[in-house]
XYZ file of C-alpha atoms in Angstrom:
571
model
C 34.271 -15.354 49.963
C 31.032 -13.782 51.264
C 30.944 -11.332 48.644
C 31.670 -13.827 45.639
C 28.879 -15.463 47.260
C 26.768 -12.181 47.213
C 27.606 -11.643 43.745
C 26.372 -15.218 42.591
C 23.192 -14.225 44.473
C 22.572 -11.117 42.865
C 23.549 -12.922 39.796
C 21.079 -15.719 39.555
C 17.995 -13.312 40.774
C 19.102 -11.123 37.670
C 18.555 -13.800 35.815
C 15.195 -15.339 37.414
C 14.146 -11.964 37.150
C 15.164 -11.579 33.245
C 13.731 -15.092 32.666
C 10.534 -14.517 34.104
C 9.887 -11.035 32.343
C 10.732 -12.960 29.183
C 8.437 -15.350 30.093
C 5.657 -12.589 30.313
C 6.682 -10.753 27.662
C 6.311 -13.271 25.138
C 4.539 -16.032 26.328
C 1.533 -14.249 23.760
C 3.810 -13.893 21.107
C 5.414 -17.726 21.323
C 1.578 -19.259 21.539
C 0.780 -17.661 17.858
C 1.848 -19.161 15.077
C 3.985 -17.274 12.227
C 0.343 -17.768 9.704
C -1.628 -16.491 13.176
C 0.197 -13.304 13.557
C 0.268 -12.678 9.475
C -3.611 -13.046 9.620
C -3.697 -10.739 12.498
C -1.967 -8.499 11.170
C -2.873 -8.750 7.955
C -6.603 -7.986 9.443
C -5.921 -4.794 11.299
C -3.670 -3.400 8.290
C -5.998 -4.501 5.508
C -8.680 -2.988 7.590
C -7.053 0.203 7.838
C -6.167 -0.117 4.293
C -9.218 -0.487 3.150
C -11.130 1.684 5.167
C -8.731 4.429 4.241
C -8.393 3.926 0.329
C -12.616 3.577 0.375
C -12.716 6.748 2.169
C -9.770 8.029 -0.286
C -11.787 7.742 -2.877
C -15.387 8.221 -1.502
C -14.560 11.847 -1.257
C -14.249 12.652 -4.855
C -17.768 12.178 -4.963
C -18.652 15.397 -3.041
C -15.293 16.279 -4.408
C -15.880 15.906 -8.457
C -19.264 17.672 -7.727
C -18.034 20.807 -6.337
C -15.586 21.386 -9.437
C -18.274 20.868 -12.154
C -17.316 21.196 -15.356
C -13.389 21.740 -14.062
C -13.682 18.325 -12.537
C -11.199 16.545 -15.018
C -8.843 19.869 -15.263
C -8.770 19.026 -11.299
C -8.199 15.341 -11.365
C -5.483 15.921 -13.910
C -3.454 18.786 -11.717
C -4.004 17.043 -8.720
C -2.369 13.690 -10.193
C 0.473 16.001 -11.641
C 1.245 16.851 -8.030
C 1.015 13.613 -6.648
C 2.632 11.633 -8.572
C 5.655 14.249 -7.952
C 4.557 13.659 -4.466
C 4.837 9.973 -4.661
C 8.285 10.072 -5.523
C 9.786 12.535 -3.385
C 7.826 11.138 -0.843
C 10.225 8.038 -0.842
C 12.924 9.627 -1.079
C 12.740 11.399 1.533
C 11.099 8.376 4.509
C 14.216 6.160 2.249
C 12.576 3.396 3.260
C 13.950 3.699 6.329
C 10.582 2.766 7.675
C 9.948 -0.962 6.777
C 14.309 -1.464 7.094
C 13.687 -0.236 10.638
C 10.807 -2.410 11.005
C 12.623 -5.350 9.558
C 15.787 -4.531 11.452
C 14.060 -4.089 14.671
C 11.972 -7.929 14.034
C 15.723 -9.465 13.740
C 17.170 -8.447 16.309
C 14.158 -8.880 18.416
C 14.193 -12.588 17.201
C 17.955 -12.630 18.906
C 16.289 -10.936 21.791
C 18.393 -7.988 21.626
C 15.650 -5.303 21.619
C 18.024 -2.380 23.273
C 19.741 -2.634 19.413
C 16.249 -2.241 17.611
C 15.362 0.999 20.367
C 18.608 2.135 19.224
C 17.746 1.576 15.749
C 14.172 3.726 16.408
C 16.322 6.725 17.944
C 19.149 6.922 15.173
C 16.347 6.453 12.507
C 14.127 8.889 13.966
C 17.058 11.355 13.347
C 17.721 10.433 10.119
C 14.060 11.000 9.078
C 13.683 14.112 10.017
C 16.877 14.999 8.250
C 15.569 13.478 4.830
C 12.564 14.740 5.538
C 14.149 18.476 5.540
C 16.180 17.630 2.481
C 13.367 16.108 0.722
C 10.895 19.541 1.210
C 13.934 21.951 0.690
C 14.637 19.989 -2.815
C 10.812 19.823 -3.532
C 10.159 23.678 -2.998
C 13.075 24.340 -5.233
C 12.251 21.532 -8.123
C 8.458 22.645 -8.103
C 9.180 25.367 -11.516
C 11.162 22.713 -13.288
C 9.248 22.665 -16.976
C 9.856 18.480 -17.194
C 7.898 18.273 -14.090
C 5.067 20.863 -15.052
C 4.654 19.863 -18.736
C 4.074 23.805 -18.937
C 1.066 24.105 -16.568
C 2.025 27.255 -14.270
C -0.751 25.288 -11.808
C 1.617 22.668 -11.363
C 4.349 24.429 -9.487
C 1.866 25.624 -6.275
C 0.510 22.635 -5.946
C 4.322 20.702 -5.784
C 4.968 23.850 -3.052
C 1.798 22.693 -0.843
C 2.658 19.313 -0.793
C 6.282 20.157 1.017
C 4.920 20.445 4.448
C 4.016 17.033 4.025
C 7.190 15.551 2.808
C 8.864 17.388 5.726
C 6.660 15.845 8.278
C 5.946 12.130 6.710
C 9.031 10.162 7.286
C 8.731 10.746 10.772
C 5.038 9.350 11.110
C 6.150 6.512 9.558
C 9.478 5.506 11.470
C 6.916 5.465 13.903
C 4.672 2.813 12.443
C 7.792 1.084 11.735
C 8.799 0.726 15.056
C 5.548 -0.723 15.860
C 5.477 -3.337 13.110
C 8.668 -4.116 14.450
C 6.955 -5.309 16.945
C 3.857 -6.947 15.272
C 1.987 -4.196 16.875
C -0.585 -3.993 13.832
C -3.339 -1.781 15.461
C -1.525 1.381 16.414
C 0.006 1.927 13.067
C -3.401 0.778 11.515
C -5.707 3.863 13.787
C -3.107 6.140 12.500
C -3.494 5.384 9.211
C -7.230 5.325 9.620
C -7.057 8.759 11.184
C -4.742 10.388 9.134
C -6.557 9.497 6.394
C -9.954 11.056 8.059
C -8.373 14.434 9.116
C -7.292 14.899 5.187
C -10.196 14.478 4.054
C -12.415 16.418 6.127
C -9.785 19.416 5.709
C -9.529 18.906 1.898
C -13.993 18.875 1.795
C -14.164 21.511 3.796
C -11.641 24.174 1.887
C -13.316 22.731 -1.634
C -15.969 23.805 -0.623
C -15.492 27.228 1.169
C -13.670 27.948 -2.455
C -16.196 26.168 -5.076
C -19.671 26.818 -3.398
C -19.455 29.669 -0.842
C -16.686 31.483 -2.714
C -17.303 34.035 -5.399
C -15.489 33.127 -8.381
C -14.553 29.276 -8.498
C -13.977 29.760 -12.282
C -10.663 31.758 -11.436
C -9.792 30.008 -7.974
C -10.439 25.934 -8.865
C -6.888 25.905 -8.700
C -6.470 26.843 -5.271
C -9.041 24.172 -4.206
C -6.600 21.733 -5.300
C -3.403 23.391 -3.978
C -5.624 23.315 -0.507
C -6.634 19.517 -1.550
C -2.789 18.081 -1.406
C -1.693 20.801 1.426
C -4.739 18.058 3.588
C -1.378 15.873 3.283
C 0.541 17.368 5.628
C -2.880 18.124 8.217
C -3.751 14.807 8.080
C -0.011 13.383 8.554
C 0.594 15.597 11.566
C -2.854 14.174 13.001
C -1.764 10.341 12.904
C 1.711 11.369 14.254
C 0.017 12.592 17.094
C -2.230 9.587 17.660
C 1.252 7.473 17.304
C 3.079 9.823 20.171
C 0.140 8.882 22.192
C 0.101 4.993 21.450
C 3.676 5.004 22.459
C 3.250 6.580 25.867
C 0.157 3.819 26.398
C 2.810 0.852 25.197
C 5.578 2.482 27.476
C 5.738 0.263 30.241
C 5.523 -2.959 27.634
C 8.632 -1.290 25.845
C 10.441 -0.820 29.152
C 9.694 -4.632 29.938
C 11.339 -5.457 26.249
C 14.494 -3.418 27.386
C 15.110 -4.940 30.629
C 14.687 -8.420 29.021
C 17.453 -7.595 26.677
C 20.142 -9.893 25.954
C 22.914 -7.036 25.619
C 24.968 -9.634 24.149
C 25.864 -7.192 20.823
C 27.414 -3.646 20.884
C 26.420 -2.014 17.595
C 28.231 0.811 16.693
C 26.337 4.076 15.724
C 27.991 4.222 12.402
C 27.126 0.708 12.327
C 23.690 1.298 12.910
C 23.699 3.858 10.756
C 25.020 1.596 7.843
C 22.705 -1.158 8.603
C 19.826 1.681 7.972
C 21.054 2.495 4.812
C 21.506 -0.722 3.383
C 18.138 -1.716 4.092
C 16.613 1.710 2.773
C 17.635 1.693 -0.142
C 15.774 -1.328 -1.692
C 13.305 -0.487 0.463
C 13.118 2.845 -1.449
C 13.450 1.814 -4.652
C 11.653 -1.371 -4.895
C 8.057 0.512 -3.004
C 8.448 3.350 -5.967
C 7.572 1.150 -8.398
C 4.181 2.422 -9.360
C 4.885 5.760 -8.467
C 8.352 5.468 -10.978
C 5.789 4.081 -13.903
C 3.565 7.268 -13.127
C 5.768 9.654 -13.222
C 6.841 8.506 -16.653
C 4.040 8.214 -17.872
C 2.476 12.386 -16.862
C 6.424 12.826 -18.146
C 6.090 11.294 -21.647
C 2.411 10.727 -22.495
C 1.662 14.458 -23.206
C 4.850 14.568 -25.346
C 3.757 11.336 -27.385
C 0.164 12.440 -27.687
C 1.634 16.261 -29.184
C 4.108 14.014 -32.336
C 1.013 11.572 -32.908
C -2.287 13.295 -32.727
C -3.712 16.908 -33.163
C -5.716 17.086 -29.991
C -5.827 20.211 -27.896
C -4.191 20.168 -24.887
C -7.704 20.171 -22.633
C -8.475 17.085 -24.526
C -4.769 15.431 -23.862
C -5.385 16.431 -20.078
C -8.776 14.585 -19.769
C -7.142 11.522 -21.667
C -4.383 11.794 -18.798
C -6.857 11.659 -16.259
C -8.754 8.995 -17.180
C -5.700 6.196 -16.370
C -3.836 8.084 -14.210
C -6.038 9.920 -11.620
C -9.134 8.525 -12.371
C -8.987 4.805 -12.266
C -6.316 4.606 -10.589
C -7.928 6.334 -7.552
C -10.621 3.442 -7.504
C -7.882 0.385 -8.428
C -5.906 1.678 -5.507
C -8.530 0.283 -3.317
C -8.024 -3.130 -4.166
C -4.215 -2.882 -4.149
C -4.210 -1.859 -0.628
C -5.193 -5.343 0.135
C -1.785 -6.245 -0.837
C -0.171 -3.425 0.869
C -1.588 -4.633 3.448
C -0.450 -8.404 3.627
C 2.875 -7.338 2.691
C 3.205 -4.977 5.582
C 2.694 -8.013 7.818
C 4.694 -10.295 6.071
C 7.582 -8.888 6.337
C 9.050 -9.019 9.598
C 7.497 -12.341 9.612
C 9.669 -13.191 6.785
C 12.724 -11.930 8.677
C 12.456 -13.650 11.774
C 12.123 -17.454 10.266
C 15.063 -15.970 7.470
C 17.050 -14.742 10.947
C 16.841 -18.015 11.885
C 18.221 -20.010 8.677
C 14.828 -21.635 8.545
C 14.220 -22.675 4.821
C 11.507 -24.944 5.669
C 9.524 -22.080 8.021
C 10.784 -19.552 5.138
C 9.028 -21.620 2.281
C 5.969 -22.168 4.035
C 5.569 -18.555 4.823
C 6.481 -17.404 1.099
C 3.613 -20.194 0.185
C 1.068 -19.244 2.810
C 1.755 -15.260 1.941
C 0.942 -16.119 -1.673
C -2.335 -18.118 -1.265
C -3.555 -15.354 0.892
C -2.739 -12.505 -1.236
C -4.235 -14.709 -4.509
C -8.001 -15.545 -2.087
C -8.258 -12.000 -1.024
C -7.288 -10.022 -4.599
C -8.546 -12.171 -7.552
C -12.229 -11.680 -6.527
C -11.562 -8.207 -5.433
C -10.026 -7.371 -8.781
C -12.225 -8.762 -11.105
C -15.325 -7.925 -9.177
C -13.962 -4.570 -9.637
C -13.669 -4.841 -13.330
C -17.804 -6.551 -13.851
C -18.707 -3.450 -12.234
C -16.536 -0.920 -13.766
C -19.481 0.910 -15.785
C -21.812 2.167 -12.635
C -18.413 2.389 -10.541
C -16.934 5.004 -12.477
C -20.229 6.993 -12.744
C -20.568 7.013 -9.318
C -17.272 8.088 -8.294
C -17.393 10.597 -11.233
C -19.651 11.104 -14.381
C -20.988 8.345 -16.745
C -17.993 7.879 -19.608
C -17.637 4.775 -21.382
C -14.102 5.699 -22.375
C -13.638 6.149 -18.856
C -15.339 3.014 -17.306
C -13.632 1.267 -20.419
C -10.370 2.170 -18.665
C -11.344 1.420 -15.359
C -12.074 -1.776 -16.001
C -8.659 -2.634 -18.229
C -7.128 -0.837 -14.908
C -8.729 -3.711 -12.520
C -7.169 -5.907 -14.204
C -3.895 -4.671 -13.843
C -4.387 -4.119 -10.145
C -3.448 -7.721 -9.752
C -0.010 -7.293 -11.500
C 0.573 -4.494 -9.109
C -0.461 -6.461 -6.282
C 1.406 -9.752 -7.037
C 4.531 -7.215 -7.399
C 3.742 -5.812 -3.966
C 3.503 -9.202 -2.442
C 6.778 -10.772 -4.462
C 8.815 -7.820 -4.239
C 8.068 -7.941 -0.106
C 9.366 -11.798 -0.128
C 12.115 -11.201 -1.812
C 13.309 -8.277 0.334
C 12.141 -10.539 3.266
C 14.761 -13.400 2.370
C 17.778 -10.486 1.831
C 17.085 -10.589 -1.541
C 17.445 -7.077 -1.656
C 19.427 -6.624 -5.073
C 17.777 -8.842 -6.869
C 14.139 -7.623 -6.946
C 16.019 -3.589 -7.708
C 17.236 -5.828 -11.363
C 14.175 -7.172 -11.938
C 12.751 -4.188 -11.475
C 14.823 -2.467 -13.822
C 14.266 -4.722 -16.220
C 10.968 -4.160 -16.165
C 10.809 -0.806 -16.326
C 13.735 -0.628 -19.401
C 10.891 -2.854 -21.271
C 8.052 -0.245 -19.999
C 10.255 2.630 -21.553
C 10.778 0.880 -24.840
C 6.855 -0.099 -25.337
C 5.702 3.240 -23.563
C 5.759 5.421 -27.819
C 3.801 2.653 -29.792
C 1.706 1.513 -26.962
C 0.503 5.497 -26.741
C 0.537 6.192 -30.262
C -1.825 3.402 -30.733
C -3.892 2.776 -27.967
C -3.668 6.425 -26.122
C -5.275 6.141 -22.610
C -4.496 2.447 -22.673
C -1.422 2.660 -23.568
C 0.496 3.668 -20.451
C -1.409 1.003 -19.045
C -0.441 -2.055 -21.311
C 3.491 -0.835 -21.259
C 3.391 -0.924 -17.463
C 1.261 -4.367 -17.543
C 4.230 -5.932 -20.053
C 6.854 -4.168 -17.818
C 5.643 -5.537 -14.596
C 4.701 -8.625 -15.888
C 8.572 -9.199 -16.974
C 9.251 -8.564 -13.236
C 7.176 -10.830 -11.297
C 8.220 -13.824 -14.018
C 12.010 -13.052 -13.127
C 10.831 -13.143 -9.557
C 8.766 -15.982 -9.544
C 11.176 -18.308 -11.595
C 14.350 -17.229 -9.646
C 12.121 -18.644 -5.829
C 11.725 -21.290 -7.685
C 15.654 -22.158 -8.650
C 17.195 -20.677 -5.294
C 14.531 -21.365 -2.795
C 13.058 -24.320 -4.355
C 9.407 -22.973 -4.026
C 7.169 -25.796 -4.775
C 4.350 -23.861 -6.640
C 2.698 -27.154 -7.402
C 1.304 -27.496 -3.616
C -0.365 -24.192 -4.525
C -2.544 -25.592 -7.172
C -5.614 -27.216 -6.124
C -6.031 -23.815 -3.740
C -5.295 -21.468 -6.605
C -7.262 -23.301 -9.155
C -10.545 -22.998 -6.540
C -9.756 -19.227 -6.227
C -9.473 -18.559 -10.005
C -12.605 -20.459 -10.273
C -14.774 -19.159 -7.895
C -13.333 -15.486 -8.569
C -14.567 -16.281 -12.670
C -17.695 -17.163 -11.092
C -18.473 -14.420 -9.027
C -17.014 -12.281 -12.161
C -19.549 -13.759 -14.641
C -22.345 -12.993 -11.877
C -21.696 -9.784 -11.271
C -21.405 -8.544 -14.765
C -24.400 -10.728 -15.862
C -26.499 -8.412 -12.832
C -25.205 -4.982 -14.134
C -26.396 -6.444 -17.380
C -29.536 -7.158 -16.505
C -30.010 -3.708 -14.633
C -28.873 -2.007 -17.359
C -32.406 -2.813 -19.023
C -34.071 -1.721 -16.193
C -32.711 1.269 -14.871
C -30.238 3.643 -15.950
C -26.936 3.414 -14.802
C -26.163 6.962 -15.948
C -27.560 8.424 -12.552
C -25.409 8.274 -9.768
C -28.070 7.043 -7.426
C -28.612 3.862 -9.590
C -25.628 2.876 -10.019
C -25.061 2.946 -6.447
C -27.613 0.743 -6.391
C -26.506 -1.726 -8.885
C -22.509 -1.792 -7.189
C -24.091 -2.386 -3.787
C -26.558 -5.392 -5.744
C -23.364 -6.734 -7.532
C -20.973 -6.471 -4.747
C -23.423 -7.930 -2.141
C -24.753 -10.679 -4.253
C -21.296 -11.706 -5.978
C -19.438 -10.893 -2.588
C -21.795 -13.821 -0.904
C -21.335 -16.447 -3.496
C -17.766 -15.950 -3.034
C -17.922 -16.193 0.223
C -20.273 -19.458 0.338
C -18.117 -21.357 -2.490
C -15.218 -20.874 0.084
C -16.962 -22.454 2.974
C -18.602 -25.124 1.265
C -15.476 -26.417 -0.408
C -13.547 -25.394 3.139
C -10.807 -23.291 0.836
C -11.406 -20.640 3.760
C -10.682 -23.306 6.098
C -7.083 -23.624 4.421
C -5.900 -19.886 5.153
C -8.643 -18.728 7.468
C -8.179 -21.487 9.953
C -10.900 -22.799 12.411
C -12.124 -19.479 13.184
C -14.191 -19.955 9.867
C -16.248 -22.778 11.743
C -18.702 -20.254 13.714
C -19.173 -18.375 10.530
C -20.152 -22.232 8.922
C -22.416 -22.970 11.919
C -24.374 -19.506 11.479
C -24.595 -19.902 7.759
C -25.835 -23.808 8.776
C -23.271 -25.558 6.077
C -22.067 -28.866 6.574
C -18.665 -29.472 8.049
């Protein structure tokens, strides 16, 4: 009898004990609401994002500059490689990343968090696996002719980029594990920092090669071959910072795994399973861009050799105009999304994990008002200054700020696919976004020979618009049926945003108009000067038709007041 009566002792300290951890644990995460922790973490990844893609694409300034005249020969290899890259660079994390992230927030929501640490360990080993694949299949597909369109530069630059590959899907089971969590700011720094260690290695072997080297004529194609090899320097960097971010958030871990339920025993091969079936839309669904890309450096040279008698130089600076180019600049402004989406999904997961339509519809409503306030003005900003933009970031070229500007537009297609594709794997939805995207991409494929033949640069670019805009209807009507999405309570906010993004559109444009009579916007320095103008000036009335009409209020929240009060607008 005394030692049953020991036993129910030990028993209910136990579970004081477990209570009162759990209590600590999450008494932050229970006092923040599910649109709270989005715009949290929406802020540290869109931060990162940004600061990353800006910096991304700030360095083909300096960059552009030190090739000279070899500048579009660059742009055009290095997009070869990368968008080879792109793909094999989901294949091999198998978007085991974001399933990890979204297993680990489902099980945490059943308080089971020694099943998501499993999870981390059995995924870690998977990664590195794929990873090895991945590089091994990448050094031996680099010669293949349908990947180099016959440019021998092609193949050293796919060899460089395997180091990366290899290392990558590691680095980023590691941010998973942390979104897991909604642990935005670790995974955010080592974006931020991988990005910076790339490239300050990429600058610095440019320019050892093209300025203190002797014959950048002959080597400009080792620049770029050392330009993608700043992958894999600047991945190894931000798995570094990650190793060390987990050793500071040890202790909070350890709390999470004595606080565990231990209610479910999930089998390794279980576990394993669970992995895969997640990955693989989580694969697929991600590659979208990068699928249309490839395609596109697959079959645009092809259709431009049957329909036109340009040389092959001239083809290549076509090429690099929509797919390097602009695309480098748009990229910016689709991070946003990237960004939202990150956060959204285990968010998603946990009020889906719960069977909580209600919670789920408001979330897929909130996610969709954000994403439209933050990427409409963004986008079409973007396109009013697309003229000085492109000569900053590279040369003055009408034909190229011509595209730039058709390829802001398009960001938004690619960011509303982002966003809905992230929903719908959010809700389980998992085989019906791969279908839509599909279909998509079978009407991409059809349009992609007359769309070329006729409008050449453009042309990739209004088959993928047509082919993604086929998805995100499929998507958007099929919420609508199964979820019963009430798009109507979206109106009055989206109407405000499409009008005060046309505003600060016409503005904008109207100033590079005006400054176009002034100064010329063929110098680099000058057109810095009329982006910042534009950007500063339409970024403000933006920003003041949102607080006056309180439409920040509506996905900002109160924190929006003190900004109000300094600005000295009326409540």
């Amino acid at each position: 009898m005394a030692l049953n009566k020991e036993n129910t002792k030990v028993m209910t300290r136990s579970e004081y004990r477990r209570n009162k951890l759990l209590s600590e644990t999450q008494s932050v995460v229970n006092n923040v609401t599910d649109e709270e922790q989005l715009l949290r973490g929406t802020s540290w990844m869109t931060a990162a994002s940004i600061l990353s893609r800006v910096l991304g694409a700030l360095y083909i300034i300096p960059w552009v500059a030190w090739f000279g005249t070899f500048y579009n020969q660059a742009n055009a290899l290095f997009s070869k490689g990368y968008n080879v890259y792109s793909i094999a660079l989901m294949i091999s994390t198998a978007g085991i990343p974001a399933a990890i992230s979204k297993l680990i927030a489902h099980y945490n929501a059943l308080d089971e968090y020694n099943v998501g640490f499993d999870l981390f360990k059995k995924g870690m080993l998977l990664s590195v696996i794929t990873g090895l694949v991945a590089a091994i299949l990448m050094l031996l597909a680099a010669p293949m002719h349908s990947l180099t369109n016959g440019d021998p530069n092609v193949a050293p630059v796919l060899r460089t980029l395997s180091l990366a590959i290899f290392v990558f899907p590691s680095l980023s089971m590691m941010r998973g594990l942390f979104q897991g969590y909604h642990m935005m700011a670790p995974s955010a720094i080592s974006q931020f920092i991988e990005q910076i260690v790339r490239v300050i290695y990429m600058l610095s072997t440019t320019y050892l090669i093209m300025v203190l080297g002797k014959n950048p004529t002959k080597h400009w194609p080792l620049a770029v071959e050392q330009s993608t090899f700043a992958a894999a320097v600047g991945a190894i960097a931000g798995i570094l910072l990650l190793f060390y971010e987990f050793y500071k958030y040890r202790n909070y871990f350890r709390r999470c795994s004595l606080i565990s339920k231990n209610a479910i025993n999930v089998s390794t091969t279980k576990l394993f399973k669970e992995i895969v079936w997640e990955a693989i839309p989580f694969t697929i669904v991600p590659s979208a861009i990068a699928i249309y890309q490839l395609f596109d450096q697959v079959t645009f040279f092809k259709i431009m050799r049957m329909t036109t008698n340009l040389s092959y130089s001239m083809q290549n600076n076509l090429y690099a105009y929509f797919d390097f180019n602009a695309n480098k600049i748009i990229m910016i402004v689709v991070s946003l999304a990237s960004a939202i989406s990150a956060t959204a999904i285990p968010l998603l997961t946990e009020v889906n994990t719960k069977n909580d339509i209600k919670g789920t519809n408001k979330q897929i409503i909130f996610t969709l008002k954000l994403f439209s306030f933050v990427m409409l003005p963004a986008a079409l900003g973007m396109a009013a200054v697309a003229i000085p933009l492109y000569t900053l970031f590279y040369h003055y070229s009408l034909p190229g700020s011509i595209v730039l500007e058709y390829s802001a537009y398009l960001s938004i297609l690619f960011g509303l696919y982002t966003i809905l594709a992230t929903i719908m794997q959010g809700i389980d939805e998992n085989i019906k976004i791969i279908n839509y995207l599909i279909i998509g991409f079978i009407v991409k494929c059809i349009l992609q020979y007359p769309m070329v033949a006729i409008a050449q640069p453009i042309g990739p670019l209004l088959a993928t618009t047509i082919g993604f805009g086929v998805s995100c209807w499929l998507v958007v009507k099929y919420l609508k049926r199964q979820y019963k999405i009430k798009y109507s309570v979206m109106f009055s906010s989206i109407d405000k945003i499409m009008l005060y993004s046309l505003i600060t559109f016409i503005v904008a444009r109207l100033i590079i108009l005006l400054l176009g009579h002034v100064i010329n916007l063929q110098y680099k320095l000058l057109a810095l000067l009329a982006v910042a103008l534009a950007a500063i000036i339409g970024g403000g009335l933006y920003a003041f038709l949102s607080l006056k009409s309180h439409l920040a209020d509506e996905l900002l929240g109160d924190r929006v007041d003190k900004l109000r009060k300094l600005l000295k607008l009326s409540k």
